């Protein structure tokens, strides 16, 4: 004789069965819903709560709860109910107004919005404005610079230089060459206050200038080693001396591909004659306003950040010694910069950027 409360029969329509089977097949996403779907399919097959609980590894009481919820609300009963918490106080319309005002207008007394000015204009709190901006990745206080190249051979030059990075020629050396001119030897007017717990390093805002120097550098794209030479001036005479240094250091059986920008020093008659007498040297010019294609610029940025920006140099000779030491350290454990973007990816990115500019009406 059967005891306990009777279990109401559970039947499924074709649509419900199809939906439950689709939910049950989920391998990774929404596993709670997938487990409930398998539970209901087992109950619909005529199995008892005890058997189904053993199959899906739940308690008999949990199986009974979801069976009862499905009978009361069908498929909607298997979905998670809204979590408890305070109701929303900011409507979608208010969010839209903040976004529209941020993107399409500026305050009357400033060039960009701040959380305070937007909160005053919208009637929301500063924290609410901050949360809206963060949710939509808006940063009105930030700006970046750009410049598009107007070189008529931009596409051809990009493909040429990127091709050298990604597929360098055999028995050849690819060197990214440029000069970092007018590096200042700066010293502070008073001694530095070193860093200590709870206090960052402090220095005077003014400085004493002790002259300048110019660094000519050639970065080997394959090994990451650097050929460097310092001169007090950066004319074509100094650049030719640097080319002589490169010619002496590179084995004679290797061709040399030089990647250069369009600085006038690189195109004088003296340099053209020097190159004409050395056919193993081949020059590849970056597009105008596109020095970012030259990998040596990345090495210059590392030199500036690590050695020059916060350094104190009481003389030009001290500055040059610091630069030579950094070059020596670089060559002791060289690490090449790896170029990853193809020419097609770069050109597609530039095309998208040009399309955005055209949409602004400029």
mmCIF file of C-alpha atoms in Angstrom:
data_model
loop_
_atom_site.group_PDB
_atom_site.id
_atom_site.type_symbol
_atom_site.label_atom_id
_atom_site.label_comp_id
_atom_site.label_asym_id
_atom_site.label_seq_id
_atom_site.Cartn_x
_atom_site.Cartn_y
_atom_site.Cartn_z
ATOM 1 C CA UNK A 1 0.000 0.000 0.000
ATOM 2 C CA UNK A 2 1.491 3.387 -1.116
ATOM 3 C CA UNK A 3 1.953 6.040 1.572
ATOM 4 C CA UNK A 4 2.785 9.772 1.444
ATOM 5 C CA UNK A 5 1.425 12.582 -0.612
ATOM 6 C CA UNK A 6 0.423 11.718 -4.153
ATOM 7 C CA UNK A 7 2.744 13.043 -6.865
ATOM 8 C CA UNK A 8 0.837 14.907 -9.571
ATOM 9 C CA UNK A 9 1.550 13.640 -13.093
ATOM 10 C CA UNK A 10 3.927 15.687 -15.197
ATOM 11 C CA UNK A 11 3.381 15.798 -18.944
ATOM 12 C CA UNK A 12 5.189 17.846 -21.573
ATOM 13 C CA UNK A 13 4.139 19.381 -24.841
ATOM 14 C CA UNK A 14 6.341 18.862 -27.885
ATOM 15 C CA UNK A 15 7.599 22.466 -27.661
ATOM 16 C CA UNK A 16 8.421 22.142 -23.967
ATOM 17 C CA UNK A 17 10.250 18.860 -24.517
ATOM 18 C CA UNK A 18 12.298 20.355 -27.371
ATOM 19 C CA UNK A 19 13.243 23.361 -25.236
ATOM 20 C CA UNK A 20 14.177 21.238 -22.223
ATOM 21 C CA UNK A 21 16.319 18.924 -24.329
ATOM 22 C CA UNK A 22 18.130 21.936 -25.796
ATOM 23 C CA UNK A 23 18.789 23.342 -22.338
ATOM 24 C CA UNK A 24 19.958 19.959 -21.047
ATOM 25 C CA UNK A 25 22.601 19.687 -23.809
ATOM 26 C CA UNK A 26 24.465 22.775 -22.599
ATOM 27 C CA UNK A 27 28.018 21.730 -21.784
ATOM 28 C CA UNK A 28 29.349 24.860 -20.092
ATOM 29 C CA UNK A 29 26.890 27.753 -19.913
ATOM 30 C CA UNK A 30 23.905 28.025 -17.549
ATOM 31 C CA UNK A 31 24.575 24.688 -15.840
ATOM 32 C CA UNK A 32 21.924 25.316 -13.192
ATOM 33 C CA UNK A 33 19.234 25.578 -15.877
ATOM 34 C CA UNK A 34 20.645 22.517 -17.674
ATOM 35 C CA UNK A 35 20.429 20.481 -14.472
ATOM 36 C CA UNK A 36 16.814 21.553 -13.888
ATOM 37 C CA UNK A 37 15.944 20.624 -17.458
ATOM 38 C CA UNK A 38 17.361 17.112 -16.996
ATOM 39 C CA UNK A 39 15.440 16.868 -13.740
ATOM 40 C CA UNK A 40 12.096 17.695 -15.393
ATOM 41 C CA UNK A 41 12.781 15.335 -18.312
ATOM 42 C CA UNK A 42 13.382 12.543 -15.825
ATOM 43 C CA UNK A 43 10.134 13.323 -13.990
ATOM 44 C CA UNK A 44 8.247 13.428 -17.298
ATOM 45 C CA UNK A 45 9.546 9.940 -18.076
ATOM 46 C CA UNK A 46 7.587 8.619 -15.073
ATOM 47 C CA UNK A 47 10.453 8.205 -12.630
ATOM 48 C CA UNK A 48 9.951 8.997 -8.966
ATOM 49 C CA UNK A 49 11.551 11.920 -7.179
ATOM 50 C CA UNK A 50 13.919 9.543 -5.384
ATOM 51 C CA UNK A 51 15.197 8.031 -8.630
ATOM 52 C CA UNK A 52 15.565 11.410 -10.325
ATOM 53 C CA UNK A 53 17.372 12.815 -7.268
ATOM 54 C CA UNK A 54 19.904 9.985 -7.488
ATOM 55 C CA UNK A 55 20.408 10.574 -11.235
ATOM 56 C CA UNK A 56 20.991 14.320 -11.039
ATOM 57 C CA UNK A 57 22.755 14.185 -7.639
ATOM 58 C CA UNK A 58 20.298 16.374 -5.763
ATOM 59 C CA UNK A 59 18.157 15.865 -2.710
ATOM 60 C CA UNK A 60 14.634 14.514 -3.025
ATOM 61 C CA UNK A 61 13.280 17.765 -1.580
ATOM 62 C CA UNK A 62 15.031 19.821 -4.304
ATOM 63 C CA UNK A 63 13.566 17.619 -7.025
ATOM 64 C CA UNK A 64 10.132 18.061 -5.525
ATOM 65 C CA UNK A 65 10.570 21.852 -5.403
ATOM 66 C CA UNK A 66 11.444 22.144 -9.089
ATOM 67 C CA UNK A 67 8.696 19.667 -10.099
ATOM 68 C CA UNK A 68 6.155 21.785 -8.213
ATOM 69 C CA UNK A 69 7.511 25.017 -9.719
ATOM 70 C CA UNK A 70 7.346 23.596 -13.243
ATOM 71 C CA UNK A 71 3.752 22.427 -12.760
ATOM 72 C CA UNK A 72 2.824 25.909 -11.539
ATOM 73 C CA UNK A 73 4.717 28.090 -14.043
ATOM 74 C CA UNK A 74 5.945 25.678 -16.743
ATOM 75 C CA UNK A 75 9.252 26.680 -18.395
ATOM 76 C CA UNK A 76 9.392 30.102 -16.733
ATOM 77 C CA UNK A 77 9.472 28.369 -13.354
ATOM 78 C CA UNK A 78 12.896 26.871 -14.112
ATOM 79 C CA UNK A 79 14.579 30.234 -14.653
ATOM 80 C CA UNK A 80 16.244 32.168 -11.845
ATOM 81 C CA UNK A 81 14.059 34.670 -10.100
ATOM 82 C CA UNK A 82 15.193 38.268 -9.624
ATOM 83 C CA UNK A 83 17.667 38.633 -6.780
ATOM 84 C CA UNK A 84 16.652 40.612 -3.687
ATOM 85 C CA UNK A 85 18.018 44.132 -3.319
ATOM 86 C CA UNK A 86 17.154 47.771 -3.555
ATOM 87 C CA UNK A 87 15.161 48.731 -6.654
ATOM 88 C CA UNK A 88 16.779 50.829 -9.350
ATOM 89 C CA UNK A 89 16.590 54.554 -8.771
ATOM 90 C CA UNK A 90 18.141 55.585 -12.127
ATOM 91 C CA UNK A 91 15.990 54.894 -15.178
ATOM 92 C CA UNK A 92 17.177 53.957 -18.658
ATOM 93 C CA UNK A 93 16.022 57.367 -19.889
ATOM 94 C CA UNK A 94 18.310 59.102 -17.371
ATOM 95 C CA UNK A 95 21.238 56.941 -18.420
ATOM 96 C CA UNK A 96 20.549 57.774 -22.069
ATOM 97 C CA UNK A 97 20.438 61.500 -21.320
ATOM 98 C CA UNK A 98 23.813 61.352 -19.558
ATOM 99 C CA UNK A 99 25.379 59.445 -22.454
ATOM 100 C CA UNK A 100 23.914 61.764 -25.089
ATOM 101 C CA UNK A 101 25.031 64.879 -23.261
ATOM 102 C CA UNK A 102 28.518 63.449 -22.692
ATOM 103 C CA UNK A 103 29.023 62.501 -26.343
ATOM 104 C CA UNK A 104 27.257 65.359 -28.116
ATOM 105 C CA UNK A 105 27.783 68.478 -25.997
ATOM 106 C CA UNK A 106 30.210 70.313 -23.720
ATOM 107 C CA UNK A 107 29.607 72.462 -20.652
ATOM 108 C CA UNK A 108 29.444 76.203 -21.198
ATOM 109 C CA UNK A 109 32.490 76.872 -19.016
ATOM 110 C CA UNK A 110 34.812 74.029 -20.036
ATOM 111 C CA UNK A 111 36.042 71.961 -22.968
ATOM 112 C CA UNK A 112 34.898 68.651 -21.477
ATOM 113 C CA UNK A 113 32.599 67.249 -18.823
ATOM 114 C CA UNK A 114 33.663 66.285 -15.319
ATOM 115 C CA UNK A 115 31.667 64.152 -12.899
ATOM 116 C CA UNK A 116 30.796 67.281 -10.919
ATOM 117 C CA UNK A 117 29.585 69.326 -13.890
ATOM 118 C CA UNK A 118 27.637 66.388 -15.346
ATOM 119 C CA UNK A 119 26.059 65.628 -11.977
ATOM 120 C CA UNK A 120 24.938 69.253 -11.673
ATOM 121 C CA UNK A 121 23.564 69.300 -15.234
ATOM 122 C CA UNK A 122 21.782 65.937 -15.030
ATOM 123 C CA UNK A 123 20.528 66.047 -11.451
ATOM 124 C CA UNK A 124 22.292 62.774 -10.572
ATOM 125 C CA UNK A 125 25.002 62.178 -8.010
ATOM 126 C CA UNK A 126 28.695 62.227 -8.933
ATOM 127 C CA UNK A 127 28.998 58.521 -8.120
ATOM 128 C CA UNK A 128 26.050 57.728 -10.420
ATOM 129 C CA UNK A 129 27.653 59.662 -13.285
ATOM 130 C CA UNK A 130 30.938 57.875 -12.625
ATOM 131 C CA UNK A 131 29.245 54.462 -12.734
ATOM 132 C CA UNK A 132 27.494 55.287 -16.013
ATOM 133 C CA UNK A 133 30.720 56.490 -17.618
ATOM 134 C CA UNK A 134 32.607 53.447 -16.392
ATOM 135 C CA UNK A 135 29.920 51.075 -17.703
ATOM 136 C CA UNK A 136 30.200 52.608 -21.185
ATOM 137 C CA UNK A 137 33.997 53.159 -21.080
ATOM 138 C CA UNK A 138 33.733 56.950 -21.343
ATOM 139 C CA UNK A 139 36.640 59.104 -20.135
ATOM 140 C CA UNK A 140 35.948 62.753 -21.004
ATOM 141 C CA UNK A 141 39.035 63.943 -19.107
ATOM 142 C CA UNK A 142 41.411 62.011 -21.374
ATOM 143 C CA UNK A 143 42.615 62.829 -24.856
ATOM 144 C CA UNK A 144 45.131 61.296 -27.250
ATOM 145 C CA UNK A 145 46.964 62.665 -30.267
ATOM 146 C CA UNK A 146 47.119 61.281 -33.791
ATOM 147 C CA UNK A 147 48.308 62.243 -37.238
ATOM 148 C CA UNK A 148 47.420 60.529 -40.491
ATOM 149 C CA UNK A 149 50.109 60.236 -43.116
ATOM 150 C CA UNK A 150 49.470 62.068 -46.386
ATOM 151 C CA UNK A 151 52.213 60.159 -48.191
ATOM 152 C CA UNK A 152 50.928 59.112 -51.648
ATOM 153 C CA UNK A 153 52.957 55.889 -51.332
ATOM 154 C CA UNK A 154 51.731 55.107 -47.818
ATOM 155 C CA UNK A 155 50.328 51.668 -48.685
ATOM 156 C CA UNK A 156 53.405 50.573 -50.619
ATOM 157 C CA UNK A 157 55.804 51.719 -47.888
ATOM 158 C CA UNK A 158 53.808 50.034 -45.122
ATOM 159 C CA UNK A 159 53.800 46.726 -47.010
ATOM 160 C CA UNK A 160 57.531 47.067 -47.732
ATOM 161 C CA UNK A 161 58.629 47.757 -44.141
ATOM 162 C CA UNK A 162 56.226 45.351 -42.444
ATOM 163 C CA UNK A 163 57.341 42.679 -44.903
ATOM 164 C CA UNK A 164 60.939 43.189 -43.710
ATOM 165 C CA UNK A 165 59.815 42.721 -40.093
ATOM 166 C CA UNK A 166 57.695 39.616 -40.634
ATOM 167 C CA UNK A 167 59.737 37.934 -43.396
ATOM 168 C CA UNK A 168 63.291 39.289 -43.388
ATOM 169 C CA UNK A 169 65.401 38.371 -46.445
ATOM 170 C CA UNK A 170 68.061 35.679 -46.269
ATOM 171 C CA UNK A 171 71.709 36.615 -45.774
ATOM 172 C CA UNK A 172 70.778 40.182 -44.919
ATOM 173 C CA UNK A 173 70.593 42.390 -41.871
ATOM 174 C CA UNK A 174 67.568 44.623 -41.229
ATOM 175 C CA UNK A 175 68.544 47.726 -39.244
ATOM 176 C CA UNK A 176 66.123 50.371 -37.969
ATOM 177 C CA UNK A 177 68.142 53.592 -37.996
ATOM 178 C CA UNK A 178 67.351 57.009 -36.579
ATOM 179 C CA UNK A 179 68.799 59.756 -34.403
ATOM 180 C CA UNK A 180 67.579 61.050 -31.062
ATOM 181 C CA UNK A 181 68.708 64.630 -31.290
ATOM 182 C CA UNK A 182 69.145 67.400 -28.735
ATOM 183 C CA UNK A 183 69.196 65.170 -25.635
ATOM 184 C CA UNK A 184 69.616 67.582 -22.745
ATOM 185 C CA UNK A 185 72.030 67.051 -19.879
ATOM 186 C CA UNK A 186 69.861 68.253 -16.990
ATOM 187 C CA UNK A 187 70.723 68.548 -13.341
ATOM 188 C CA UNK A 188 68.439 69.736 -10.542
ATOM 189 C CA UNK A 189 69.228 72.981 -8.769
ATOM 190 C CA UNK A 190 69.106 71.267 -5.351
ATOM 191 C CA UNK A 191 69.861 67.708 -4.180
ATOM 192 C CA UNK A 192 67.176 65.047 -4.583
ATOM 193 C CA UNK A 193 65.212 63.848 -1.582
ATOM 194 C CA UNK A 194 65.289 60.043 -1.885
ATOM 195 C CA UNK A 195 62.263 57.805 -1.564
ATOM 196 C CA UNK A 196 61.390 56.468 1.873
ATOM 197 C CA UNK A 197 58.394 54.629 3.368
ATOM 198 C CA UNK A 198 55.300 56.751 2.887
ATOM 199 C CA UNK A 199 57.016 59.333 0.659
ATOM 200 C CA UNK A 200 57.951 59.287 -3.010
ATOM 201 C CA UNK A 201 61.203 60.669 -4.352
ATOM 202 C CA UNK A 202 61.119 64.468 -4.550
ATOM 203 C CA UNK A 203 63.066 66.861 -6.736
ATOM 204 C CA UNK A 204 63.022 70.559 -7.538
ATOM 205 C CA UNK A 205 60.816 71.685 -10.407
ATOM 206 C CA UNK A 206 63.606 73.759 -11.966
ATOM 207 C CA UNK A 207 66.843 72.491 -13.439
ATOM 208 C CA UNK A 208 70.230 73.532 -14.763
ATOM 209 C CA UNK A 209 70.983 72.719 -18.390
ATOM 210 C CA UNK A 210 74.531 71.589 -19.195
ATOM 211 C CA UNK A 211 74.434 71.197 -22.963
ATOM 212 C CA UNK A 212 73.017 68.650 -25.415
ATOM 213 C CA UNK A 213 74.101 65.620 -27.386
ATOM 214 C CA UNK A 214 72.640 63.568 -30.229
ATOM 215 C CA UNK A 215 72.440 59.781 -30.392
ATOM 216 C CA UNK A 216 72.566 57.890 -33.689
ATOM 217 C CA UNK A 217 71.297 54.326 -33.258
ATOM 218 C CA UNK A 218 70.722 51.251 -35.414
ATOM 219 C CA UNK A 219 68.534 48.476 -33.990
ATOM 220 C CA UNK A 220 68.983 44.953 -35.342
ATOM 221 C CA UNK A 221 65.387 43.725 -35.703
ATOM 222 C CA UNK A 222 66.380 40.067 -35.456
ATOM 223 C CA UNK A 223 68.682 40.071 -32.418
ATOM 224 C CA UNK A 224 67.728 43.289 -30.619
ATOM 225 C CA UNK A 225 71.327 44.532 -30.452
ATOM 226 C CA UNK A 226 72.038 48.223 -30.953
ATOM 227 C CA UNK A 227 74.842 50.058 -32.727
ATOM 228 C CA UNK A 228 75.114 53.509 -31.193
ATOM 229 C CA UNK A 229 77.189 56.616 -31.729
ATOM 230 C CA UNK A 230 77.071 60.003 -30.016
ATOM 231 C CA UNK A 231 77.743 63.360 -31.650
ATOM 232 C CA UNK A 232 77.266 66.930 -30.491
ATOM 233 C CA UNK A 233 75.563 67.823 -33.786
ATOM 234 C CA UNK A 234 73.251 65.908 -36.124
ATOM 235 C CA UNK A 235 74.126 66.940 -39.656
ATOM 236 C CA UNK A 236 74.652 64.754 -42.701
ATOM 237 C CA UNK A 237 78.383 64.715 -41.854
ATOM 238 C CA UNK A 238 77.678 63.005 -38.532
ATOM 239 C CA UNK A 239 75.152 60.668 -40.139
ATOM 240 C CA UNK A 240 77.721 59.594 -42.748
ATOM 241 C CA UNK A 241 80.205 58.836 -39.943
ATOM 242 C CA UNK A 242 77.541 56.662 -38.342
ATOM 243 C CA UNK A 243 76.964 54.857 -41.641
ATOM 244 C CA UNK A 244 80.716 54.198 -41.797
ATOM 245 C CA UNK A 245 80.461 52.619 -38.338
ATOM 246 C CA UNK A 246 77.600 50.383 -39.468
ATOM 247 C CA UNK A 247 79.542 49.413 -42.604
ATOM 248 C CA UNK A 248 82.551 48.432 -40.478
ATOM 249 C CA UNK A 249 80.575 46.388 -37.927
ATOM 250 C CA UNK A 250 78.329 44.428 -40.302
ATOM 251 C CA UNK A 251 80.045 41.437 -41.970
ATOM 252 C CA UNK A 252 80.898 42.143 -45.601
ATOM 253 C CA UNK A 253 78.989 39.108 -46.915
ATOM 254 C CA UNK A 254 75.619 40.412 -45.648
ATOM 255 C CA UNK A 255 73.294 42.829 -47.368
ATOM 256 C CA UNK A 256 72.040 45.683 -45.185
ATOM 257 C CA UNK A 257 68.464 46.966 -45.268
ATOM 258 C CA UNK A 258 68.173 50.365 -43.580
ATOM 259 C CA UNK A 259 64.772 51.564 -42.377
ATOM 260 C CA UNK A 260 64.857 55.365 -42.138
ATOM 261 C CA UNK A 261 62.428 58.229 -41.698
ATOM 262 C CA UNK A 262 62.227 61.228 -44.026
ATOM 263 C CA UNK A 263 64.496 63.583 -42.090
ATOM 264 C CA UNK A 264 66.484 65.811 -44.440
ATOM 265 C CA UNK A 265 69.821 64.559 -43.078
ATOM 266 C CA UNK A 266 69.104 61.136 -44.598
ATOM 267 C CA UNK A 267 68.586 62.449 -48.143
ATOM 268 C CA UNK A 268 71.439 64.857 -48.798
ATOM 269 C CA UNK A 269 73.734 64.513 -51.814
ATOM 270 C CA UNK A 270 76.552 63.369 -49.517
ATOM 271 C CA UNK A 271 74.460 60.450 -48.224
ATOM 272 C CA UNK A 272 73.210 59.528 -51.694
ATOM 273 C CA UNK A 273 76.786 59.354 -52.990
ATOM 274 C CA UNK A 274 77.810 57.209 -49.995
ATOM 275 C CA UNK A 275 74.968 54.765 -50.662
ATOM 276 C CA UNK A 276 75.674 54.653 -54.402
ATOM 277 C CA UNK A 277 79.220 53.466 -53.686
ATOM 278 C CA UNK A 278 77.921 50.640 -51.472
ATOM 279 C CA UNK A 279 75.338 48.588 -53.362
ATOM 280 C CA UNK A 280 74.813 46.172 -50.469
ATOM 281 C CA UNK A 281 73.010 48.957 -48.583
ATOM 282 C CA UNK A 282 69.328 49.299 -49.434
ATOM 283 C CA UNK A 283 67.220 52.084 -47.969
ATOM 284 C CA UNK A 284 63.526 51.810 -47.037
ATOM 285 C CA UNK A 285 61.896 55.097 -46.054
ATOM 286 C CA UNK A 286 58.911 55.161 -43.728
ATOM 287 C CA UNK A 287 55.866 57.143 -44.897
ATOM 288 C CA UNK A 288 55.807 60.789 -43.904
ATOM 289 C CA UNK A 289 54.371 61.340 -40.406
ATOM 290 C CA UNK A 290 54.662 57.605 -39.725
ATOM 291 C CA UNK A 291 57.868 57.160 -37.735
ATOM 292 C CA UNK A 292 55.953 54.679 -35.547
ATOM 293 C CA UNK A 293 56.805 52.114 -38.219
ATOM 294 C CA UNK A 294 60.466 52.377 -37.247
ATOM 295 C CA UNK A 295 61.179 49.942 -34.400
ATOM 296 C CA UNK A 296 64.144 51.947 -33.141
ATOM 297 C CA UNK A 297 61.637 54.531 -31.892
ATOM 298 C CA UNK A 298 60.462 51.919 -29.393
ATOM 299 C CA UNK A 299 64.017 51.474 -28.173
ATOM 300 C CA UNK A 300 64.395 55.262 -27.869
ATOM 301 C CA UNK A 301 61.248 55.296 -25.712
ATOM 302 C CA UNK A 302 62.768 52.673 -23.391
ATOM 303 C CA UNK A 303 66.024 54.652 -23.175
ATOM 304 C CA UNK A 304 64.120 57.820 -22.282
ATOM 305 C CA UNK A 305 61.956 56.126 -19.672
ATOM 306 C CA UNK A 306 64.688 54.130 -17.978
ATOM 307 C CA UNK A 307 67.749 56.353 -18.211
ATOM 308 C CA UNK A 308 67.104 59.939 -19.295
ATOM 309 C CA UNK A 309 63.756 61.136 -17.950
ATOM 310 C CA UNK A 310 64.576 60.852 -14.232
ATOM 311 C CA UNK A 311 68.330 60.924 -14.521
ATOM 312 C CA UNK A 312 70.477 63.782 -13.276
ATOM 313 C CA UNK A 313 73.506 64.620 -15.423
ATOM 314 C CA UNK A 314 75.852 67.403 -14.289
ATOM 315 C CA UNK A 315 77.575 67.505 -17.686
ATOM 316 C CA UNK A 316 77.183 66.382 -21.272
ATOM 317 C CA UNK A 317 79.997 63.909 -20.710
ATOM 318 C CA UNK A 318 78.037 62.314 -17.830
ATOM 319 C CA UNK A 319 74.929 62.063 -20.006
ATOM 320 C CA UNK A 320 76.871 60.397 -22.814
ATOM 321 C CA UNK A 321 78.432 57.949 -20.352
ATOM 322 C CA UNK A 322 74.952 56.982 -19.092
ATOM 323 C CA UNK A 323 73.723 56.428 -22.653
ATOM 324 C CA UNK A 324 76.763 54.320 -23.559
ATOM 325 C CA UNK A 325 76.237 52.236 -20.438
ATOM 326 C CA UNK A 326 72.578 51.634 -21.380
ATOM 327 C CA UNK A 327 73.624 50.541 -24.893
ATOM 328 C CA UNK A 328 76.184 48.139 -23.404
ATOM 329 C CA UNK A 329 73.589 46.662 -21.031
ATOM 330 C CA UNK A 330 71.156 46.266 -23.936
ATOM 331 C CA UNK A 331 73.757 44.383 -25.988
ATOM 332 C CA UNK A 332 74.725 42.098 -23.096
ATOM 333 C CA UNK A 333 71.222 40.604 -22.977
ATOM 334 C CA UNK A 334 69.452 41.777 -26.134
ATOM 335 C CA UNK A 335 65.748 41.220 -26.523
ATOM 336 C CA UNK A 336 64.230 42.009 -29.922
ATOM 337 C CA UNK A 337 60.928 43.786 -30.278
ATOM 338 C CA UNK A 338 58.470 41.434 -31.984
ATOM 339 C CA UNK A 339 56.295 42.961 -34.688
ATOM 340 C CA UNK A 340 52.937 41.160 -34.789
ATOM 341 C CA UNK A 341 50.544 43.122 -37.002
ATOM 342 C CA UNK A 342 50.436 42.377 -40.711
ATOM 343 C CA UNK A 343 50.297 45.131 -43.314
ATOM 344 C CA UNK A 344 46.674 44.257 -44.090
ATOM 345 C CA UNK A 345 45.722 44.658 -40.413
ATOM 346 C CA UNK A 346 47.469 48.039 -40.209
ATOM 347 C CA UNK A 347 45.845 49.326 -43.385
ATOM 348 C CA UNK A 348 42.425 48.097 -42.258
ATOM 349 C CA UNK A 349 42.875 49.926 -38.940
ATOM 350 C CA UNK A 350 43.875 53.134 -40.746
ATOM 351 C CA UNK A 351 40.876 52.778 -43.068
ATOM 352 C CA UNK A 352 38.517 52.482 -40.096
ATOM 353 C CA UNK A 353 40.093 55.544 -38.523
ATOM 354 C CA UNK A 354 39.700 57.539 -41.755
ATOM 355 C CA UNK A 355 36.056 56.441 -41.918
ATOM 356 C CA UNK A 356 35.466 57.733 -38.374
ATOM 357 C CA UNK A 357 37.024 61.081 -39.310
ATOM 358 C CA UNK A 358 34.847 61.355 -42.423
ATOM 359 C CA UNK A 359 31.758 60.716 -40.317
ATOM 360 C CA UNK A 360 32.579 63.796 -38.205
ATOM 361 C CA UNK A 361 32.333 65.953 -41.325
ATOM 362 C CA UNK A 362 36.003 66.997 -41.492
#
